Amino acid sequence: MRPKTPMPERVLILGGGFAGRTAAAALAGHGLDVTLVDQHNYHLFQPLLYQVATGELLGEVIATPLRRLLQRPSTRFRLGEVASIHLAERSVDLANGDSLSYDYLFITLGTQTNFFGNASIARHALDIKGLEAAEAARSHLFQALEHASHCQDAAEQAAWLRFVIAGGGAAGVEFGAALQETLREMLPREYPELPLSRVQVILIHGAEALLPGFASALQQHAARRLQRLGVELRLGTHVKSYDGRLVVCDSGEPIATHTLVWTAGVTAAPMMGDLEVEQGHGGRLLVDAHLRLETHPEVFVAGDLAISRAGSSWPQVAPFALQSARHAAAVLLAQHQRQPLPPPFSYQDPGSMAVLGRLDAVCQIRRWRWHGFSAWLLWLLLHIYRIIGTGNRLRTLLDWSSDYLRRNAAVQLIRGSASPTQAAQNAEPPR
């Protein structure tokens, strides 16, 4: 009788973002049975979502099919939405009723938009966290221009032409600059009936300075740049409510608008609260020095959901997702091969960047701080490099060429026939 070949240990990866994709690649070909689960069949390059929302890029150029990325030994993709995680049983339930068992689990689901429990804002505001959300925001923006173009009431037209952004982090600042430039270039040519002087882009931020985490000089440069573009800044105040027509802040006069784009924060999915493990700020999961749950060492957390038990502050950015996923995979392989564990995880900050429209950006890498064209050029080259696939890179360059050289939005399609206010009224609140 031949001895039975032992079944390979099963690794289940939840989420196909930067962390999940990186973990799957690192674990492939090591005698493990790896399955990656995601509710979408594509990996999304999230740093450029704001350009999808402003029509500068097609959504398809920053999305790559996960099956194409997972063509590795003993690595599979499973399309499905995670409904619940059962740590004691080592199983995961999907929304369609299927259950998947595992020996090791990677939780790399990322985060969702945080409306801080405000149901009215959640119901009526737009966000640009996912591909569908960014495309819906783009459709809304162009619908607003169409409504304004034939609106007879001056106050109502002003509300259609007033675009409010909540949140002055990198996403809000980059979106605000891109939106203002798009409107400034497009309206005189394609909407001559709409005077540019009536357009308002207002950015509201709770702190007294934009871009938290950046050096003071770069924060000041970003504020000056947005103001030169024509963006109105309202700092030191928070949005309290929005009903689809009126933004109310905790200071200042209410703002009449049909557009509020929310970039003011992220949080873990409510499902994380059911895990009965310790959580930190924003519902993030507390992990040990090797990115494992202390009570369940077979469970690794990488990317946006991980927070250090030792008190280290880890940013919710792509470089951390990549580094944390590589470390967690190395720890798992060491355990699997019965080798010594690597040193504890230590995040190496590669720096921070934020683009401020055409030919300008802010950049800080270690002790260096600078802004202007050279910072923008570095931002451009890095983002082109990080987009997956030669075809996607070429299409991105083509769209940017249309935008930068012809000064025209590459994508101006409106998907869906409902008006922005009708869409907001009919939408269900996020889960």
PDB file of C-alpha atoms in Angstrom, residues 107-395:
ATOM      1  CA  ILE A 107      -7.846  39.317   5.661  1.00  0.00           C
ATOM      2  CA  THR A 108      -7.034  41.954   3.043  1.00  0.00           C
ATOM      3  CA  LEU A 109     -10.519  43.326   2.407  1.00  0.00           C
ATOM      4  CA  GLY A 110      -9.554  46.968   2.685  1.00  0.00           C
ATOM      5  CA  THR A 111     -11.917  49.639   3.944  1.00  0.00           C
ATOM      6  CA  GLN A 112     -15.073  51.444   2.902  1.00  0.00           C
ATOM      7  CA  THR A 113     -16.156  55.074   2.999  1.00  0.00           C
ATOM      8  CA  ASN A 114     -16.800  56.313   6.523  1.00  0.00           C
ATOM      9  CA  PHE A 115     -19.882  58.513   6.845  1.00  0.00           C
ATOM     10  CA  PHE A 116     -19.493  58.526  10.640  1.00  0.00           C
ATOM     11  CA  GLY A 117     -22.992  57.206  11.193  1.00  0.00           C
ATOM     12  CA  ASN A 118     -24.670  60.106   9.391  1.00  0.00           C
ATOM     13  CA  ALA A 119     -27.530  58.493   7.458  1.00  0.00           C
ATOM     14  CA  SER A 120     -28.462  61.617   5.472  1.00  0.00           C
ATOM     15  CA  ILE A 121     -24.924  62.064   4.162  1.00  0.00           C
ATOM     16  CA  ALA A 122     -24.587  58.347   3.417  1.00  0.00           C
ATOM     17  CA  ARG A 123     -27.821  58.449   1.426  1.00  0.00           C
ATOM     18  CA  HIS A 124     -27.221  61.574  -0.641  1.00  0.00           C
ATOM     19  CA  ALA A 125     -23.464  62.114  -0.940  1.00  0.00           C
ATOM     20  CA  LEU A 126     -21.244  60.687  -3.659  1.00  0.00           C
ATOM     21  CA  ASP A 127     -17.954  58.933  -2.984  1.00  0.00           C
ATOM     22  CA  ILE A 128     -15.103  57.785  -5.211  1.00  0.00           C
ATOM     23  CA  LYS A 129     -13.885  54.735  -3.256  1.00  0.00           C
ATOM     24  CA  GLY A 130     -14.614  52.112  -5.934  1.00  0.00           C
ATOM     25  CA  LEU A 131     -14.801  51.895  -9.715  1.00  0.00           C
ATOM     26  CA  GLU A 132     -18.601  51.954  -9.885  1.00  0.00           C
ATOM     27  CA  ALA A 133     -18.713  54.839  -7.404  1.00  0.00           C
ATOM     28  CA  ALA A 134     -16.167  56.862  -9.395  1.00  0.00           C
ATOM     29  CA  GLU A 135     -18.061  56.293 -12.662  1.00  0.00           C
ATOM     30  CA  ALA A 136     -21.340  57.237 -10.951  1.00  0.00           C
ATOM     31  CA  ALA A 137     -19.708  60.434  -9.689  1.00  0.00           C
ATOM     32  CA  ARG A 138     -18.526  61.274 -13.208  1.00  0.00           C
ATOM     33  CA  SER A 139     -22.025  60.731 -14.616  1.00  0.00           C
ATOM     34  CA  HIS A 140     -23.466  62.907 -11.872  1.00  0.00           C
ATOM     35  CA  LEU A 141     -21.036  65.749 -12.619  1.00  0.00           C
ATOM     36  CA  PHE A 142     -21.901  65.827 -16.311  1.00  0.00           C
ATOM     37  CA  GLN A 143     -25.608  65.471 -15.565  1.00  0.00           C
ATOM     38  CA  ALA A 144     -25.304  68.497 -13.305  1.00  0.00           C
ATOM     39  CA  LEU A 145     -23.844  70.526 -16.172  1.00  0.00           C
ATOM     40  CA  GLU A 146     -26.654  69.404 -18.485  1.00  0.00           C
ATOM     41  CA  HIS A 147     -29.288  70.406 -15.923  1.00  0.00           C
ATOM     42  CA  ALA A 148     -27.613  73.770 -15.392  1.00  0.00           C
ATOM     43  CA  SER A 149     -27.432  74.426 -19.131  1.00  0.00           C
ATOM     44  CA  HIS A 150     -31.224  74.676 -19.493  1.00  0.00           C
ATOM     45  CA  CYS A 151     -32.178  75.771 -15.973  1.00  0.00           C
ATOM     46  CA  GLN A 152     -34.184  79.025 -15.975  1.00  0.00           C
ATOM     47  CA  ASP A 153     -34.067  79.732 -12.252  1.00  0.00           C
ATOM     48  CA  ALA A 154     -30.817  81.494 -11.270  1.00  0.00           C
ATOM     49  CA  ALA A 155     -30.663  80.054  -7.745  1.00  0.00           C
ATOM     50  CA  GLU A 156     -31.342  76.529  -8.978  1.00  0.00           C
ATOM     51  CA  GLN A 157     -28.736  76.873 -11.713  1.00  0.00           C
ATOM     52  CA  ALA A 158     -26.217  78.040  -9.118  1.00  0.00           C
ATOM     53  CA  ALA A 159     -26.962  74.923  -7.051  1.00  0.00           C
ATOM     54  CA  TRP A 160     -26.272  72.695 -10.078  1.00  0.00           C
ATOM     55  CA  LEU A 161     -22.973  74.519 -10.706  1.00  0.00           C
ATOM     56  CA  ARG A 162     -21.801  74.354  -7.096  1.00  0.00           C
ATOM     57  CA  PHE A 163     -19.678  71.280  -6.327  1.00  0.00           C
ATOM     58  CA  VAL A 164     -18.776  70.584  -2.696  1.00  0.00           C
ATOM     59  CA  ILE A 165     -16.017  68.206  -1.565  1.00  0.00           C
ATOM     60  CA  ALA A 166     -15.777  67.043   2.049  1.00  0.00           C
ATOM     61  CA  GLY A 167     -12.289  66.020   3.122  1.00  0.00           C
ATOM     62  CA  GLY A 168      -8.920  67.663   2.586  1.00  0.00           C
ATOM     63  CA  GLY A 169      -6.705  64.589   2.462  1.00  0.00           C
ATOM     64  CA  ALA A 170      -4.942  63.473  -0.707  1.00  0.00           C
ATOM     65  CA  ALA A 171      -8.141  62.136  -2.322  1.00  0.00           C
ATOM     66  CA  GLY A 172     -10.109  65.354  -1.743  1.00  0.00           C
ATOM     67  CA  VAL A 173      -7.266  67.652  -2.785  1.00  0.00           C
ATOM     68  CA  GLU A 174      -6.445  65.706  -5.958  1.00  0.00           C
ATOM     69  CA  PHE A 175     -10.108  65.426  -6.918  1.00  0.00           C
ATOM     70  CA  GLY A 176     -10.755  69.118  -6.241  1.00  0.00           C
ATOM     71  CA  ALA A 177      -7.822  70.265  -8.373  1.00  0.00           C
ATOM     72  CA  ALA A 178      -8.731  67.912 -11.234  1.00  0.00           C
ATOM     73  CA  LEU A 179     -12.404  68.893 -11.150  1.00  0.00           C
ATOM     74  CA  GLN A 180     -11.658  72.615 -11.198  1.00  0.00           C
ATOM     75  CA  GLU A 181      -9.268  72.231 -14.125  1.00  0.00           C
ATOM     76  CA  THR A 182     -11.741  70.077 -16.052  1.00  0.00           C
ATOM     77  CA  LEU A 183     -14.545  72.591 -15.608  1.00  0.00           C
ATOM     78  CA  ARG A 184     -12.329  75.571 -16.428  1.00  0.00           C
ATOM     79  CA  GLU A 185     -11.164  74.043 -19.701  1.00  0.00           C
ATOM     80  CA  MET A 186     -14.379  72.370 -20.816  1.00  0.00           C
ATOM     81  CA  LEU A 187     -17.133  74.887 -20.108  1.00  0.00           C
ATOM     82  CA  PRO A 188     -16.083  77.694 -22.500  1.00  0.00           C
ATOM     83  CA  ARG A 189     -15.857  75.218 -25.382  1.00  0.00           C
ATOM     84  CA  GLU A 190     -18.704  72.772 -24.764  1.00  0.00           C
ATOM     85  CA  TYR A 191     -21.079  74.700 -22.503  1.00  0.00           C
ATOM     86  CA  PRO A 192     -20.812  78.301 -23.760  1.00  0.00           C
ATOM     87  CA  GLU A 193     -24.235  79.020 -22.263  1.00  0.00           C
ATOM     88  CA  LEU A 194     -22.758  78.494 -18.777  1.00  0.00           C
ATOM     89  CA  PRO A 195     -20.530  81.375 -17.623  1.00  0.00           C
ATOM     90  CA  LEU A 196     -17.445  80.014 -15.902  1.00  0.00           C
ATOM     91  CA  SER A 197     -17.819  82.696 -13.229  1.00  0.00           C
ATOM     92  CA  ARG A 198     -20.914  80.896 -11.912  1.00  0.00           C
ATOM     93  CA  VAL A 199     -19.079  77.627 -11.246  1.00  0.00           C
ATOM     94  CA  GLN A 200     -17.992  76.969  -7.674  1.00  0.00           C
ATOM     95  CA  VAL A 201     -15.822  74.164  -6.334  1.00  0.00           C
ATOM     96  CA  ILE A 202     -15.772  74.248  -2.522  1.00  0.00           C
ATOM     97  CA  LEU A 203     -13.513  72.026  -0.418  1.00  0.00           C
ATOM     98  CA  ILE A 204     -14.454  71.605   3.258  1.00  0.00           C
ATOM     99  CA  HIS A 205     -11.901  70.220   5.719  1.00  0.00           C
ATOM    100  CA  GLY A 206     -12.136  69.812   9.474  1.00  0.00           C
ATOM    101  CA  ALA A 207      -8.494  70.686  10.212  1.00  0.00           C
ATOM    102  CA  GLU A 208      -6.783  74.011   9.675  1.00  0.00           C
ATOM    103  CA  ALA A 209      -4.415  72.610   7.035  1.00  0.00           C
ATOM    104  CA  LEU A 210      -4.857  70.354   4.023  1.00  0.00           C
ATOM    105  CA  LEU A 211      -3.010  67.072   3.440  1.00  0.00           C
ATOM    106  CA  PRO A 212      -2.523  65.687   6.973  1.00  0.00           C
ATOM    107  CA  GLY A 213       0.881  64.083   7.366  1.00  0.00           C
ATOM    108  CA  PHE A 214       2.623  66.383   4.888  1.00  0.00           C
ATOM    109  CA  ALA A 215       5.136  69.044   5.892  1.00  0.00           C
ATOM    110  CA  SER A 216       3.701  72.457   6.690  1.00  0.00           C
ATOM    111  CA  ALA A 217       5.349  74.102   3.675  1.00  0.00           C
ATOM    112  CA  LEU A 218       3.774  71.552   1.326  1.00  0.00           C
ATOM    113  CA  GLN A 219       0.366  71.957   2.984  1.00  0.00           C
ATOM    114  CA  GLN A 220       0.582  75.706   2.432  1.00  0.00           C
ATOM    115  CA  HIS A 221       1.640  75.242  -1.184  1.00  0.00           C
ATOM    116  CA  ALA A 222      -1.294  72.913  -1.810  1.00  0.00           C
ATOM    117  CA  ALA A 223      -3.723  75.461  -0.349  1.00  0.00           C
ATOM    118  CA  ARG A 224      -2.293  78.288  -2.477  1.00  0.00           C
ATOM    119  CA  ARG A 225      -2.377  76.130  -5.589  1.00  0.00           C
ATOM    120  CA  LEU A 226      -6.037  75.176  -5.115  1.00  0.00           C
ATOM    121  CA  GLN A 227      -6.986  78.786  -4.484  1.00  0.00           C
ATOM    122  CA  ARG A 228      -5.156  79.917  -7.636  1.00  0.00           C
ATOM    123  CA  LEU A 229      -7.108  77.310  -9.587  1.00  0.00           C
ATOM    124  CA  GLY A 230     -10.321  78.767  -8.179  1.00  0.00           C
ATOM    125  CA  VAL A 231     -11.180  76.213  -5.475  1.00  0.00           C
ATOM    126  CA  GLU A 232     -12.766  77.798  -2.408  1.00  0.00           C
ATOM    127  CA  LEU A 233     -11.352  76.419   0.846  1.00  0.00           C
ATOM    128  CA  ARG A 234     -13.372  76.207   4.063  1.00  0.00           C
ATOM    129  CA  LEU A 235     -11.037  74.905   6.723  1.00  0.00           C
ATOM    130  CA  GLY A 236     -11.676  74.188  10.391  1.00  0.00           C
ATOM    131  CA  THR A 237     -15.276  73.091   9.887  1.00  0.00           C
ATOM    132  CA  HIS A 238     -17.147  69.812   9.399  1.00  0.00           C
ATOM    133  CA  VAL A 239     -20.166  68.822   7.329  1.00  0.00           C
ATOM    134  CA  LYS A 240     -23.029  67.997   9.680  1.00  0.00           C
ATOM    135  CA  SER A 241     -25.790  67.031   7.244  1.00  0.00           C
ATOM    136  CA  TYR A 242     -26.775  66.885   3.582  1.00  0.00           C
ATOM    137  CA  ASP A 243     -30.229  66.174   2.185  1.00  0.00           C
ATOM    138  CA  GLY A 244     -29.386  66.291  -1.517  1.00  0.00           C
ATOM    139  CA  ARG A 245     -29.952  70.032  -1.701  1.00  0.00           C
ATOM    140  CA  LEU A 246     -28.328  71.733   1.295  1.00  0.00           C
ATOM    141  CA  VAL A 247     -24.955  71.134   2.953  1.00  0.00           C
ATOM    142  CA  VAL A 248     -24.976  72.198   6.600  1.00  0.00           C
ATOM    143  CA  CYS A 249     -21.655  72.645   8.411  1.00  0.00           C
ATOM    144  CA  ASP A 250     -20.972  73.290  12.082  1.00  0.00           C
ATOM    145  CA  SER A 251     -20.001  76.850  11.167  1.00  0.00           C
ATOM    146  CA  GLY A 252     -20.836  79.212   8.347  1.00  0.00           C
ATOM    147  CA  GLU A 253     -23.895  79.522   6.154  1.00  0.00           C
ATOM    148  CA  PRO A 254     -25.513  76.420   4.613  1.00  0.00           C
ATOM    149  CA  ILE A 255     -24.483  75.681   1.022  1.00  0.00           C
ATOM    150  CA  ALA A 256     -27.128  75.055  -1.631  1.00  0.00           C
ATOM    151  CA  THR A 257     -25.843  72.304  -3.947  1.00  0.00           C
ATOM    152  CA  HIS A 258     -26.875  69.122  -5.698  1.00  0.00           C
ATOM    153  CA  THR A 259     -23.364  67.669  -5.407  1.00  0.00           C
ATOM    154  CA  LEU A 260     -21.467  66.603  -2.315  1.00  0.00           C
ATOM    155  CA  VAL A 261     -18.474  64.318  -2.892  1.00  0.00           C
ATOM    156  CA  TRP A 262     -17.385  62.647   0.353  1.00  0.00           C
ATOM    157  CA  THR A 263     -13.676  61.876   0.827  1.00  0.00           C
ATOM    158  CA  ALA A 264     -13.559  62.519   4.580  1.00  0.00           C
ATOM    159  CA  GLY A 265     -12.510  59.127   5.877  1.00  0.00           C
ATOM    160  CA  VAL A 266     -12.622  55.345   5.683  1.00  0.00           C
ATOM    161  CA  THR A 267     -13.552  52.568   8.086  1.00  0.00           C
ATOM    162  CA  ALA A 268     -13.640  48.799   8.271  1.00  0.00           C
ATOM    163  CA  ALA A 269     -16.725  46.969   7.030  1.00  0.00           C
ATOM    164  CA  PRO A 270     -19.267  46.260   9.801  1.00  0.00           C
ATOM    165  CA  MET A 271     -18.519  42.555   9.358  1.00  0.00           C
ATOM    166  CA  MET A 272     -15.166  43.082  11.105  1.00  0.00           C
ATOM    167  CA  GLY A 273     -17.009  43.945  14.307  1.00  0.00           C
ATOM    168  CA  ASP A 274     -18.452  40.411  14.423  1.00  0.00           C
ATOM    169  CA  LEU A 275     -15.051  38.736  14.693  1.00  0.00           C
ATOM    170  CA  GLU A 276     -14.789  39.096  18.491  1.00  0.00           C
ATOM    171  CA  VAL A 277     -11.163  40.180  18.316  1.00  0.00           C
ATOM    172  CA  GLU A 278      -9.580  43.409  19.510  1.00  0.00           C
ATOM    173  CA  GLN A 279     -10.032  46.378  17.236  1.00  0.00           C
ATOM    174  CA  GLY A 280      -8.422  49.781  16.985  1.00  0.00           C
ATOM    175  CA  HIS A 281      -9.348  53.092  15.401  1.00  0.00           C
ATOM    176  CA  GLY A 282     -11.706  52.824  12.450  1.00  0.00           C
ATOM    177  CA  GLY A 283     -12.481  49.174  13.122  1.00  0.00           C
ATOM    178  CA  ARG A 284      -8.960  48.074  12.161  1.00  0.00           C
ATOM    179  CA  LEU A 285      -7.783  44.731  13.578  1.00  0.00           C
ATOM    180  CA  LEU A 286      -4.996  44.665  16.165  1.00  0.00           C
ATOM    181  CA  VAL A 287      -2.145  42.401  15.069  1.00  0.00           C
ATOM    182  CA  ASP A 288       1.112  41.157  16.582  1.00  0.00           C
ATOM    183  CA  ALA A 289       4.636  41.843  15.347  1.00  0.00           C
ATOM    184  CA  HIS A 290       4.092  39.400  12.452  1.00  0.00           C
ATOM    185  CA  LEU A 291       0.682  40.778  11.390  1.00  0.00           C
ATOM    186  CA  ARG A 292      -1.286  37.914  12.975  1.00  0.00           C
ATOM    187  CA  LEU A 293      -4.329  37.990  15.207  1.00  0.00           C
ATOM    188  CA  GLU A 294      -3.043  37.214  18.702  1.00  0.00           C
ATOM    189  CA  THR A 295      -5.815  34.738  19.493  1.00  0.00           C
ATOM    190  CA  HIS A 296      -5.715  33.186  16.019  1.00  0.00           C
ATOM    191  CA  PRO A 297      -2.100  33.012  14.743  1.00  0.00           C
ATOM    192  CA  GLU A 298      -3.290  31.289  11.564  1.00  0.00           C
ATOM    193  CA  VAL A 299      -5.030  34.540  10.551  1.00  0.00           C
ATOM    194  CA  PHE A 300      -2.983  37.324   8.964  1.00  0.00           C
ATOM    195  CA  VAL A 301      -4.175  40.891   8.411  1.00  0.00           C
ATOM    196  CA  ALA A 302      -2.485  43.047   5.759  1.00  0.00           C
ATOM    197  CA  GLY A 303      -3.251  46.383   4.179  1.00  0.00           C
ATOM    198  CA  ASP A 304      -5.745  48.959   5.396  1.00  0.00           C
ATOM    199  CA  LEU A 305      -7.312  46.756   8.079  1.00  0.00           C
ATOM    200  CA  ALA A 306      -4.095  46.119  10.047  1.00  0.00           C
ATOM    201  CA  ILE A 307      -3.161  48.189  13.081  1.00  0.00           C
ATOM    202  CA  SER A 308      -0.202  47.528  15.345  1.00  0.00           C
ATOM    203  CA  ARG A 309      -0.702  46.287  18.874  1.00  0.00           C
ATOM    204  CA  ALA A 310       2.665  47.877  19.696  1.00  0.00           C
ATOM    205  CA  GLY A 311       1.341  51.343  18.900  1.00  0.00           C
ATOM    206  CA  SER A 312       3.021  51.902  15.531  1.00  0.00           C
ATOM    207  CA  SER A 313       1.034  54.149  13.234  1.00  0.00           C
ATOM    208  CA  TRP A 314       0.661  52.497   9.846  1.00  0.00           C
ATOM    209  CA  PRO A 315      -0.765  54.571   6.984  1.00  0.00           C
ATOM    210  CA  GLN A 316      -3.599  53.215   4.867  1.00  0.00           C
ATOM    211  CA  VAL A 317      -1.672  53.521   1.606  1.00  0.00           C
ATOM    212  CA  ALA A 318      -0.526  51.190  -1.163  1.00  0.00           C
ATOM    213  CA  PRO A 319       3.149  50.906  -0.048  1.00  0.00           C
ATOM    214  CA  PHE A 320       2.083  49.668   3.385  1.00  0.00           C
ATOM    215  CA  ALA A 321      -0.325  47.175   1.794  1.00  0.00           C
ATOM    216  CA  LEU A 322       2.457  45.776  -0.383  1.00  0.00           C
ATOM    217  CA  GLN A 323       5.037  45.561   2.412  1.00  0.00           C
ATOM    218  CA  SER A 324       2.650  44.078   4.964  1.00  0.00           C
ATOM    219  CA  ALA A 325       1.437  41.435   2.491  1.00  0.00           C
ATOM    220  CA  ARG A 326       4.988  40.383   1.625  1.00  0.00           C
ATOM    221  CA  HIS A 327       5.900  40.077   5.296  1.00  0.00           C
ATOM    222  CA  ALA A 328       2.776  38.100   6.197  1.00  0.00           C
ATOM    223  CA  ALA A 329       3.436  35.727   3.281  1.00  0.00           C
ATOM    224  CA  ALA A 330       7.051  35.255   4.403  1.00  0.00           C
ATOM    225  CA  VAL A 331       5.879  34.407   7.930  1.00  0.00           C
ATOM    226  CA  LEU A 332       3.352  31.880   6.641  1.00  0.00           C
ATOM    227  CA  LEU A 333       5.952  30.215   4.415  1.00  0.00           C
ATOM    228  CA  ALA A 334       8.380  30.020   7.337  1.00  0.00           C
ATOM    229  CA  GLN A 335       5.698  28.331   9.443  1.00  0.00           C
ATOM    230  CA  HIS A 336       4.753  26.013   6.587  1.00  0.00           C
ATOM    231  CA  GLN A 337       8.374  25.000   5.965  1.00  0.00           C
ATOM    232  CA  ARG A 338       9.181  24.882   9.688  1.00  0.00           C
ATOM    233  CA  GLN A 339      11.850  27.534   9.315  1.00  0.00           C
ATOM    234  CA  PRO A 340      12.716  30.382  11.735  1.00  0.00           C
ATOM    235  CA  LEU A 341      10.398  33.347  11.448  1.00  0.00           C
ATOM    236  CA  PRO A 342      11.695  36.561   9.841  1.00  0.00           C
ATOM    237  CA  PRO A 343      12.318  39.613  12.045  1.00  0.00           C
ATOM    238  CA  PRO A 344       9.215  41.494  13.200  1.00  0.00           C
ATOM    239  CA  PHE A 345       7.497  43.640  10.620  1.00  0.00           C
ATOM    240  CA  SER A 346       8.807  47.181  10.230  1.00  0.00           C
ATOM    241  CA  TYR A 347       7.211  49.551   7.748  1.00  0.00           C
ATOM    242  CA  GLN A 348       9.656  51.451   5.536  1.00  0.00           C
ATOM    243  CA  ASP A 349       7.977  54.669   4.459  1.00  0.00           C
ATOM    244  CA  PRO A 350       8.889  55.397   0.807  1.00  0.00           C
ATOM    245  CA  GLY A 351       7.422  58.908   1.022  1.00  0.00           C
ATOM    246  CA  SER A 352       4.187  60.661   0.130  1.00  0.00           C
ATOM    247  CA  MET A 353       2.947  62.441  -2.965  1.00  0.00           C
ATOM    248  CA  ALA A 354      -0.158  64.337  -4.008  1.00  0.00           C
ATOM    249  CA  VAL A 355      -0.803  65.798  -7.438  1.00  0.00           C
ATOM    250  CA  LEU A 356      -2.268  69.297  -7.690  1.00  0.00           C
ATOM    251  CA  GLY A 357      -3.570  69.309 -11.235  1.00  0.00           C
ATOM    252  CA  ARG A 358      -1.474  69.806 -14.338  1.00  0.00           C
ATOM    253  CA  LEU A 359       2.288  70.105 -13.888  1.00  0.00           C
ATOM    254  CA  ASP A 360       2.248  70.521 -10.106  1.00  0.00           C
ATOM    255  CA  ALA A 361       2.500  68.164  -7.138  1.00  0.00           C
ATOM    256  CA  VAL A 362       3.895  67.973  -3.621  1.00  0.00           C
ATOM    257  CA  CYS A 363       6.369  65.302  -2.610  1.00  0.00           C
ATOM    258  CA  GLN A 364       8.184  64.335   0.570  1.00  0.00           C
ATOM    259  CA  ILE A 365      10.691  61.493   0.729  1.00  0.00           C
ATOM    260  CA  ARG A 366      12.580  61.120   3.994  1.00  0.00           C
ATOM    261  CA  ARG A 367      14.011  64.577   4.726  1.00  0.00           C
ATOM    262  CA  TRP A 368      13.442  65.967   1.233  1.00  0.00           C
ATOM    263  CA  ARG A 369      10.421  68.205   0.601  1.00  0.00           C
ATOM    264  CA  TRP A 370       9.642  69.814  -2.726  1.00  0.00           C
ATOM    265  CA  HIS A 371       6.839  70.759  -5.091  1.00  0.00           C
ATOM    266  CA  GLY A 372       6.299  71.899  -8.661  1.00  0.00           C
ATOM    267  CA  PHE A 373       6.998  70.356 -12.050  1.00  0.00           C
ATOM    268  CA  SER A 374       9.736  67.932 -10.936  1.00  0.00           C
ATOM    269  CA  ALA A 375       7.453  66.544  -8.211  1.00  0.00           C
ATOM    270  CA  TRP A 376       4.650  66.190 -10.761  1.00  0.00           C
ATOM    271  CA  LEU A 377       6.959  64.417 -13.227  1.00  0.00           C
ATOM    272  CA  LEU A 378       8.027  61.935 -10.556  1.00  0.00           C
ATOM    273  CA  TRP A 379       4.368  61.354  -9.650  1.00  0.00           C
ATOM    274  CA  LEU A 380       3.556  60.755 -13.327  1.00  0.00           C
ATOM    275  CA  LEU A 381       6.365  58.260 -13.900  1.00  0.00           C
ATOM    276  CA  LEU A 382       5.641  56.294 -10.720  1.00  0.00           C
ATOM    277  CA  HIS A 383       1.934  55.997 -11.450  1.00  0.00           C
ATOM    278  CA  ILE A 384       2.518  54.919 -15.037  1.00  0.00           C
ATOM    279  CA  TYR A 385       4.981  52.299 -13.775  1.00  0.00           C
ATOM    280  CA  ARG A 386       2.586  50.961 -11.120  1.00  0.00           C
ATOM    281  CA  ILE A 387      -0.373  50.518 -13.468  1.00  0.00           C
ATOM    282  CA  ILE A 388      -0.546  46.833 -14.359  1.00  0.00           C
ATOM    283  CA  GLY A 389      -0.170  45.867 -18.027  1.00  0.00           C
ATOM    284  CA  THR A 390       1.475  47.524 -21.011  1.00  0.00           C
ATOM    285  CA  GLY A 391      -1.887  48.048 -22.708  1.00  0.00           C
ATOM    286  CA  ASN A 392      -3.273  49.852 -19.677  1.00  0.00           C
ATOM    287  CA  ARG A 393      -0.188  52.053 -19.481  1.00  0.00           C
ATOM    288  CA  LEU A 394      -0.529  53.028 -23.137  1.00  0.00           C
ATOM    289  CA  ARG A 395      -4.238  53.751 -22.786  1.00  0.00           C
TER     290      ARG A 395
END
